[in-house]
Every structure is written in C-alpha cells, then in structure tokens.
mmCIF file with all atom_site columns, C-alpha atoms and ligand atoms in Angstrom:
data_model
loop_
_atom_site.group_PDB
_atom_site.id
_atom_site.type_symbol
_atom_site.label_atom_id
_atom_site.label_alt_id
_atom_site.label_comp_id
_atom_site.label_asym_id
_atom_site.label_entity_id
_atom_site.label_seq_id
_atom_site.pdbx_PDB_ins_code
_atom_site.Cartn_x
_atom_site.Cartn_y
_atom_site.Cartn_z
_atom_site.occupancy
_atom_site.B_iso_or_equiv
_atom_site.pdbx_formal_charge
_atom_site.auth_seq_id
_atom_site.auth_comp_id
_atom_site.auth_asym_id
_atom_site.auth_atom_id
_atom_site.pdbx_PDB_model_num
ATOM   1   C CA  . UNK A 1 1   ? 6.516   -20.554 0.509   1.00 73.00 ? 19  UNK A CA  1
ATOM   2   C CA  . UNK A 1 2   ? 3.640   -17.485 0.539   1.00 87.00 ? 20  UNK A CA  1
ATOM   3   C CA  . UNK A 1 3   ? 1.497   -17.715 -2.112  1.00 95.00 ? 21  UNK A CA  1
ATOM   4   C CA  . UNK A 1 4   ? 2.171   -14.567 -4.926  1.00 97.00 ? 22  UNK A CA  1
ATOM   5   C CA  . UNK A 1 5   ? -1.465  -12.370 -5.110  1.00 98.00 ? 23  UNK A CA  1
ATOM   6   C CA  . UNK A 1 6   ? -2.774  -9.855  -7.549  1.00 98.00 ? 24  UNK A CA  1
ATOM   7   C CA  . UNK A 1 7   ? -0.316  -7.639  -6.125  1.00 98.00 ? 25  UNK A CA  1
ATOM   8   C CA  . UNK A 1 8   ? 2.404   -9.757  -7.774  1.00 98.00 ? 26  UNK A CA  1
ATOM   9   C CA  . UNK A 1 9   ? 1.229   -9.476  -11.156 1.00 98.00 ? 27  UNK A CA  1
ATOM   10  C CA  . UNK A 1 10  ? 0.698   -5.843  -11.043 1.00 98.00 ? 28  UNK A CA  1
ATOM   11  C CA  . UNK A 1 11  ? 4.357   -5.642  -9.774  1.00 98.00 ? 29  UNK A CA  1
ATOM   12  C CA  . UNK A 1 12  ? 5.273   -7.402  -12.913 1.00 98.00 ? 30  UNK A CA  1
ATOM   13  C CA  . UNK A 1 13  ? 2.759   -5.138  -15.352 1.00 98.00 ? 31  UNK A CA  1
ATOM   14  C CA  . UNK A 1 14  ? 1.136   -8.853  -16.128 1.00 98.00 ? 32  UNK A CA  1
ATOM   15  C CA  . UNK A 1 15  ? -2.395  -7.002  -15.601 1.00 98.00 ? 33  UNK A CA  1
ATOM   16  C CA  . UNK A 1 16  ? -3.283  -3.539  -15.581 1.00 98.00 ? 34  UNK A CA  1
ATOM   17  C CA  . UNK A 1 17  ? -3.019  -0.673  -12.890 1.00 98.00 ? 35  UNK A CA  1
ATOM   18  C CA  . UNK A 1 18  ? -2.451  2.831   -12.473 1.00 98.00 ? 36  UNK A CA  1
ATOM   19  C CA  . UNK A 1 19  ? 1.409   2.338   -11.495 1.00 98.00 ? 37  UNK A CA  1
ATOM   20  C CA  . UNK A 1 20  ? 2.403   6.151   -10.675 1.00 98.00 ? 38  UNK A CA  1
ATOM   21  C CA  . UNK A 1 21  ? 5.921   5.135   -9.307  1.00 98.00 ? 39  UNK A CA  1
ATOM   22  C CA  . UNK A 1 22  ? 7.945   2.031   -9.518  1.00 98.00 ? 40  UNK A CA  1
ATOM   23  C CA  . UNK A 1 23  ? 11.867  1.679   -8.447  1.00 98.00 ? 41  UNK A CA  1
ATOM   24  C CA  . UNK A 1 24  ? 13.882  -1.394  -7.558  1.00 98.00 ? 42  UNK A CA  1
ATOM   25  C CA  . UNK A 1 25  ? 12.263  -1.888  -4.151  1.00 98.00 ? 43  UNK A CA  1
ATOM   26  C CA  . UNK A 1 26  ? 8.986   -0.802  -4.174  1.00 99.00 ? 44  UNK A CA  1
ATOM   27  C CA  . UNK A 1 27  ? 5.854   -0.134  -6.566  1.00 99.00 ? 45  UNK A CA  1
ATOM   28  C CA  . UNK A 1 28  ? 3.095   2.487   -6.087  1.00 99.00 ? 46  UNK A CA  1
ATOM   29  C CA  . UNK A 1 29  ? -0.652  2.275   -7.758  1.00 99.00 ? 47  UNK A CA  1
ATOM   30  C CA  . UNK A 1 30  ? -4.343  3.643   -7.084  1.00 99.00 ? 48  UNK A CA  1
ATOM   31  C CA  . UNK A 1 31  ? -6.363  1.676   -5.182  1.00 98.00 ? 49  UNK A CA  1
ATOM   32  C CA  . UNK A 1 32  ? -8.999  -0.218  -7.291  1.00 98.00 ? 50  UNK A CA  1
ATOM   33  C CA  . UNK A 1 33  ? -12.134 0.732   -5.267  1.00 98.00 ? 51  UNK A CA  1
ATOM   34  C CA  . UNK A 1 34  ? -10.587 4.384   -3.767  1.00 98.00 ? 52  UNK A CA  1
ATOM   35  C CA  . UNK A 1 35  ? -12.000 5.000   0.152   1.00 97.00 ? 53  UNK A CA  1
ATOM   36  C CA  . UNK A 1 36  ? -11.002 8.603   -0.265  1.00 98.00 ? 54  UNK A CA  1
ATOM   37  C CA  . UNK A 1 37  ? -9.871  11.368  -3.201  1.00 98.00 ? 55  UNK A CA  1
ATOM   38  C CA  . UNK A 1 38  ? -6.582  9.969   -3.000  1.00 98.00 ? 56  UNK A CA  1
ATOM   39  C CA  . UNK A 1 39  ? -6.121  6.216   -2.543  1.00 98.00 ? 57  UNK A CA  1
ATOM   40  C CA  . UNK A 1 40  ? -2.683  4.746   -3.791  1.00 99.00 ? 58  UNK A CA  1
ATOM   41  C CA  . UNK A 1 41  ? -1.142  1.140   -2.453  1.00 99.00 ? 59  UNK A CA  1
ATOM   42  C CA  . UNK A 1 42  ? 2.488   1.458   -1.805  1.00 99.00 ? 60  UNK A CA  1
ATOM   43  C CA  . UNK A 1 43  ? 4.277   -2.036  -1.696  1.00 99.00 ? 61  UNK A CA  1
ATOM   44  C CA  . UNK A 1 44  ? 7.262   -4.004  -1.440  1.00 98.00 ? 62  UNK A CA  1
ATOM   45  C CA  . UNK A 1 45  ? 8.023   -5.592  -4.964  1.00 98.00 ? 63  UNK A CA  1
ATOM   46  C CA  . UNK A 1 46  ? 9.516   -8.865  -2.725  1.00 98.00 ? 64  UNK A CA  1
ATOM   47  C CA  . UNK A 1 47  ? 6.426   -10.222 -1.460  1.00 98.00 ? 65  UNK A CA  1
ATOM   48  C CA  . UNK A 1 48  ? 5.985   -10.072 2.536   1.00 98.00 ? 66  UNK A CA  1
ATOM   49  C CA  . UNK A 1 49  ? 2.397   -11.659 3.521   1.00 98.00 ? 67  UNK A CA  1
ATOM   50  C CA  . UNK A 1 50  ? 1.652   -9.451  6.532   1.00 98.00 ? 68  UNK A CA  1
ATOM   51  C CA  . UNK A 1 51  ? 3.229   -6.959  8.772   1.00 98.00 ? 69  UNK A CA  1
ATOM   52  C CA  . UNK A 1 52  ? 4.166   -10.415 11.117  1.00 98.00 ? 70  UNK A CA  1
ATOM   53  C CA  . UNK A 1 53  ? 6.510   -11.209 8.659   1.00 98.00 ? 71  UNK A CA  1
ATOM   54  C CA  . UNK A 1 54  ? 8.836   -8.159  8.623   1.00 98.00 ? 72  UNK A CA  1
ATOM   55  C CA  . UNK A 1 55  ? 12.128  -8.801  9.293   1.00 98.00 ? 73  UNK A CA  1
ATOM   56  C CA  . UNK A 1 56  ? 15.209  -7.041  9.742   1.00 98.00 ? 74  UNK A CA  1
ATOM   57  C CA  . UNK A 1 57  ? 16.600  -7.230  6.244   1.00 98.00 ? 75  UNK A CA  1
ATOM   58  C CA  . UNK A 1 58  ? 13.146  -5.637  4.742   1.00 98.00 ? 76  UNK A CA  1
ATOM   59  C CA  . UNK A 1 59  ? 14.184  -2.747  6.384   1.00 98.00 ? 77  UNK A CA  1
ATOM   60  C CA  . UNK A 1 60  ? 15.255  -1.065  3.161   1.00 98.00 ? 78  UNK A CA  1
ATOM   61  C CA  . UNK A 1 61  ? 12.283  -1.196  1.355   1.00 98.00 ? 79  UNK A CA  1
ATOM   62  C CA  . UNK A 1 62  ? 10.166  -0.333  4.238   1.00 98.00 ? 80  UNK A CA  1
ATOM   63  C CA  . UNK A 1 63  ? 11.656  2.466   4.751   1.00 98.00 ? 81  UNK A CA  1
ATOM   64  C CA  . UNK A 1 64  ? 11.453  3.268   0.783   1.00 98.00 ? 82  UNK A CA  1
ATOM   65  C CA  . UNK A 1 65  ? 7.435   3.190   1.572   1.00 98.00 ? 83  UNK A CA  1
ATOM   66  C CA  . UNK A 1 66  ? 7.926   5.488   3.547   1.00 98.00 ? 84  UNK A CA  1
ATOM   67  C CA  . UNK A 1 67  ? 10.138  7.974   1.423   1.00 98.00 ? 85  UNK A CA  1
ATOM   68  C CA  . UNK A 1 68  ? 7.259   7.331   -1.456  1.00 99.00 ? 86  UNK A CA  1
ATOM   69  C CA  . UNK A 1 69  ? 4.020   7.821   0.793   1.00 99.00 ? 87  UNK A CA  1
ATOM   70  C CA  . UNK A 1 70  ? 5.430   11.184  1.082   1.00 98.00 ? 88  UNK A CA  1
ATOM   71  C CA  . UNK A 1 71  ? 6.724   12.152  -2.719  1.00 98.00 ? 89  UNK A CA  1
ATOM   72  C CA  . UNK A 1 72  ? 3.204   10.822  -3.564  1.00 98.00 ? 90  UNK A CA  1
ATOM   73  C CA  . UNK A 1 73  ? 1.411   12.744  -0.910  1.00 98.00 ? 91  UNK A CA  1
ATOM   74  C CA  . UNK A 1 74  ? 2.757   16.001  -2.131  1.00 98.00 ? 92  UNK A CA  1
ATOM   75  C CA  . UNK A 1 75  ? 2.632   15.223  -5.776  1.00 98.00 ? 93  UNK A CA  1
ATOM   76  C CA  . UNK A 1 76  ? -1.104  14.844  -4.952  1.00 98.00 ? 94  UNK A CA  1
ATOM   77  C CA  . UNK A 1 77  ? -1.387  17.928  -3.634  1.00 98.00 ? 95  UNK A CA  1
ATOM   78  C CA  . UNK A 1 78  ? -2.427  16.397  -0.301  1.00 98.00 ? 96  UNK A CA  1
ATOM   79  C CA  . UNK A 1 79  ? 0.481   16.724  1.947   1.00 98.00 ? 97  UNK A CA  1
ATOM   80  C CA  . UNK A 1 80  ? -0.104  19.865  3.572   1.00 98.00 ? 98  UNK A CA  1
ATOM   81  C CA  . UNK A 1 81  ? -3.374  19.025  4.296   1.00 98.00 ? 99  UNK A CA  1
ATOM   82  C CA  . UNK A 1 82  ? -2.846  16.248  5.937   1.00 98.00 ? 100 UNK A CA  1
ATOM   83  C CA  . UNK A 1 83  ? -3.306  12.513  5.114   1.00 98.00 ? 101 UNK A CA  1
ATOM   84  C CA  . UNK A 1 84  ? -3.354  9.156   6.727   1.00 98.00 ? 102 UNK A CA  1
ATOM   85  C CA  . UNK A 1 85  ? -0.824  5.790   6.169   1.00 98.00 ? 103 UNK A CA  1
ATOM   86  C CA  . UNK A 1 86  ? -2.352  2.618   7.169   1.00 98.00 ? 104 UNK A CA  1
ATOM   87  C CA  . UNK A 1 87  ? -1.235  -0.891  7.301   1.00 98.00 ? 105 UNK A CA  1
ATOM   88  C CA  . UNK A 1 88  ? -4.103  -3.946  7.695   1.00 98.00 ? 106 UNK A CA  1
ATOM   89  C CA  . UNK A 1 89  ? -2.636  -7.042  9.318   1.00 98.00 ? 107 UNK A CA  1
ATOM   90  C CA  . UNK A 1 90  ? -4.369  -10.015 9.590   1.00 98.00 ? 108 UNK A CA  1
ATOM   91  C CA  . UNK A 1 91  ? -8.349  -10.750 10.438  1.00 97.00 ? 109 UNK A CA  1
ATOM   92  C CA  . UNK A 1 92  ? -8.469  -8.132  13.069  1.00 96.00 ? 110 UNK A CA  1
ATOM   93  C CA  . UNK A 1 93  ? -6.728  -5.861  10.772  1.00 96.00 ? 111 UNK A CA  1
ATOM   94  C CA  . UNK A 1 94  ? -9.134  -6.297  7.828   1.00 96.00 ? 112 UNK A CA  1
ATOM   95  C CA  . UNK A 1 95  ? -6.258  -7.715  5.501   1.00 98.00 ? 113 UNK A CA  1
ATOM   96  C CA  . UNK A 1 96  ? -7.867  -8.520  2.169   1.00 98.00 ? 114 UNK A CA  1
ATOM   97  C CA  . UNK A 1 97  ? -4.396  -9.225  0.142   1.00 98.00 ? 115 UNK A CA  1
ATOM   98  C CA  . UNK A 1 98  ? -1.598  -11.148 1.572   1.00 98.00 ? 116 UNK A CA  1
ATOM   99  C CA  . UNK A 1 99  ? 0.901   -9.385  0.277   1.00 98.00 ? 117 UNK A CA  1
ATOM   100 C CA  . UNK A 1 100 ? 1.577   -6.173  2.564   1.00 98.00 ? 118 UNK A CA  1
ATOM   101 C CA  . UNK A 1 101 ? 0.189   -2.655  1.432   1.00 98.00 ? 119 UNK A CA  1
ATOM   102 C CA  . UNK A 1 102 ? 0.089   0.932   2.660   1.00 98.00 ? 120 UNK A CA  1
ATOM   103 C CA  . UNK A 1 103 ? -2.432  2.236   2.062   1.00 98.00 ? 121 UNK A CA  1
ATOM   104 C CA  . UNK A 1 104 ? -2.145  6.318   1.091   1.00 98.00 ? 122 UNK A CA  1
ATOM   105 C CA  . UNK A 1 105 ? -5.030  7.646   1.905   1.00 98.00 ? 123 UNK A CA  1
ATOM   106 C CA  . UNK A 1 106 ? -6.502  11.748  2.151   1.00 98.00 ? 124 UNK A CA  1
ATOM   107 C CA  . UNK A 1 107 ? -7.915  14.330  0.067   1.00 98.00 ? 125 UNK A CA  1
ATOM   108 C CA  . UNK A 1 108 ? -10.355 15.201  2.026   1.00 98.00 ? 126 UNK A CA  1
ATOM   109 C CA  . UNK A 1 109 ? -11.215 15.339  6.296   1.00 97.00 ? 127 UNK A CA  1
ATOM   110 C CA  . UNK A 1 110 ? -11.144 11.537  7.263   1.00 97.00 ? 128 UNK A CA  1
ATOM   111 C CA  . UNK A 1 111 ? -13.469 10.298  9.512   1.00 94.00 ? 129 UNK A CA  1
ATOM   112 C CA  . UNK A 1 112 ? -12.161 9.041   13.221  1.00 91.00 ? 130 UNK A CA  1
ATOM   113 C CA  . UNK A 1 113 ? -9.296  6.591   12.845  1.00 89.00 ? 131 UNK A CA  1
ATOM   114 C CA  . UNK A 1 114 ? -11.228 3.558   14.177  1.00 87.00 ? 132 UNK A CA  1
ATOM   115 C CA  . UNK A 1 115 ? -14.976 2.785   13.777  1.00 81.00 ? 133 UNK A CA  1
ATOM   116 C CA  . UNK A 1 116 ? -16.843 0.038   15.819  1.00 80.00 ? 134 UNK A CA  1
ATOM   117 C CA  . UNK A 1 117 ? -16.410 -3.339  14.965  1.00 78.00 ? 135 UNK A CA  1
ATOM   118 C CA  . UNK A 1 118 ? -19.290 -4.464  11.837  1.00 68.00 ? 136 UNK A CA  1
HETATM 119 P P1  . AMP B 2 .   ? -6.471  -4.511  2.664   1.00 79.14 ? 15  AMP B P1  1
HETATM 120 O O1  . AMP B 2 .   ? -7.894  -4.653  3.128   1.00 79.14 ? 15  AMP B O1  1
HETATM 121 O O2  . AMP B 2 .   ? -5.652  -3.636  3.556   1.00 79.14 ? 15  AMP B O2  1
HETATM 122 O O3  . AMP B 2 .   ? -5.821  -5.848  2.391   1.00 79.14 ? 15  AMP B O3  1
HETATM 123 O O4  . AMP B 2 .   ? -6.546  -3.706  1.310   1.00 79.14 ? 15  AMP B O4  1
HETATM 124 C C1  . AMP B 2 .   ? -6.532  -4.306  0.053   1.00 79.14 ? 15  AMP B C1  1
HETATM 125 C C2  . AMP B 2 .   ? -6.778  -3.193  -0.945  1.00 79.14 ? 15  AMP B C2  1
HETATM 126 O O5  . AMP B 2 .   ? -6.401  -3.642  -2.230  1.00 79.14 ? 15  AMP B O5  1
HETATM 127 C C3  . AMP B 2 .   ? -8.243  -2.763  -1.034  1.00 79.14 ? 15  AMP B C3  1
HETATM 128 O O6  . AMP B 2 .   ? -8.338  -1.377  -0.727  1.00 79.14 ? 15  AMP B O6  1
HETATM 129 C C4  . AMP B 2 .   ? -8.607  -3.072  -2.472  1.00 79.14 ? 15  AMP B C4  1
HETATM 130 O O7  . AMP B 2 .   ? -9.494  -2.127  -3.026  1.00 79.14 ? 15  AMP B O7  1
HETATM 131 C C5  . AMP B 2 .   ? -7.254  -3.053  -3.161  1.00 79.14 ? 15  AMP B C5  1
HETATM 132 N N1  . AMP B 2 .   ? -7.150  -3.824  -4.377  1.00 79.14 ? 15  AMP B N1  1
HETATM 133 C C6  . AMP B 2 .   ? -7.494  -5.136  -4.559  1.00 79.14 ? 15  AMP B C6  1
HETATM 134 N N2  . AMP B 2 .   ? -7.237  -5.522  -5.820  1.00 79.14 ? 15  AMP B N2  1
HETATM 135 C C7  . AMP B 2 .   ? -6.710  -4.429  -6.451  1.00 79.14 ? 15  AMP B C7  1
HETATM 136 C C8  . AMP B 2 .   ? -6.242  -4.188  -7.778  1.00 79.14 ? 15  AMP B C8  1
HETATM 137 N N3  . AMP B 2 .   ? -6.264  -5.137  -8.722  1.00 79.14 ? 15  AMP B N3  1
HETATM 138 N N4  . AMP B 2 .   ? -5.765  -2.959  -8.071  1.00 79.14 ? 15  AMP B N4  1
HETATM 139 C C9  . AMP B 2 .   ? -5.758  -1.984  -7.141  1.00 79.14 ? 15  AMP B C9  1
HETATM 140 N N5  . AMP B 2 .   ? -6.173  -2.152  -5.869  1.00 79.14 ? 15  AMP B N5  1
HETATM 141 C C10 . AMP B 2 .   ? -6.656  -3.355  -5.529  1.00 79.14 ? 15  AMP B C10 1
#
C-alpha cells in the first residue's frame, strides 16, 4: 500500500490550502512556496505515487487534470500568454511528494525548460 502525504489531507480539507477547484476526481490548490505568479497543484484525489504508477483505469482523472490546468489557466488570466504543465517523477525528476502533481505554472516569461543539474 503507498503511503497517503500532505496531499491527502488537503484532499480531505483536514489542513488548510487555497483549494480553488475540487470535483469528484480531482482537486486544485496554490502551491505553498509559488516558483512563478501563478503556481497551482492539480491532483488526483485517489492517490497515485508517481507518474510510474499510471495505469489504464486513471485515465479519467488524468485527463480531468488536464481539462482543469486549462479552466484554471484562463481563470488566471494566464492562458493566452502562455504557461507551462509539469510533472516531477522520481529522484531525477525532483519529486518532493509522492503523491502525483501538476504543477500549473506561468504568469510571467519562464526561464528555459531545463537548467543544469545542482
Ligand atoms: P514536486 O517537487 O514536483 O514533488 O513538487 C511538490 C510541490 O508541493 C512543491 O512545489 C511544494 O512547494 C508543494 N507543496 C508541498 N507542501 C504543500 C502544501 N502543504 N500546500 C501547497 N503546496 C505544497
């Protein structure tokens, strides 16, 4: 069994986040320490550990990310703009919480996608 994170809890409203969307399948909040103007998390409210544990019948709330990255992005006022959707997976990936995440990310020019390695 995965171990439930902080993600879990926020899913439930146990502790406090800025929750700006919330449905049966998914749950949408601002990122705690934002990298950009806009910075909202976009999960599954099933928990999935990492992108290595997708499977086929996740499909539906995947895809309900999706559909939410974009209501969010132009609710933000960032979609025309431009924006950027990222998934972390693992070490390499820079996965922090086990519990998989897109991050929502834009508001203003991002840098280039990848920098070097720390
Ligand atoms: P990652 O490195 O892709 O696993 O990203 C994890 C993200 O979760 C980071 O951007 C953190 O700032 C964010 N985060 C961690 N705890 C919280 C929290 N309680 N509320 C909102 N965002 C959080």
């Amino acid at each position: 069994m995965a171990e439930e994170t902080i993600f879990s809890k926020i899913i439930r409203r146990e502790i406090p986040a800025d929750i700006l969307y919330q449905d049966e399948l998914v749950t949408a909040f601002r990122d705690i320490t934002p990298q950009a103007p806009t910075h909202i998390l976009i999960i599954p409210n099933h928990l999935i550990p990492t992108a290595n544990d997708i499977k086929a019948s996740d499909e539906k709330a995947l895809g309900r990310m999706m559909s939410v990255a974009a209501k969010l992005a132009q609710e933000e006022g960032i979609a025309e703009d431009g924006y950027r959707l990222i998934m972390n997976c693992n070490q390499h990936g820079g996965q922090e919480v086990f519990h998989i995440h897109m991050h929502l990310v834009g508001g203003h020019q991002l840098g280039r996608m990848l920098s070097p390695p720390a």
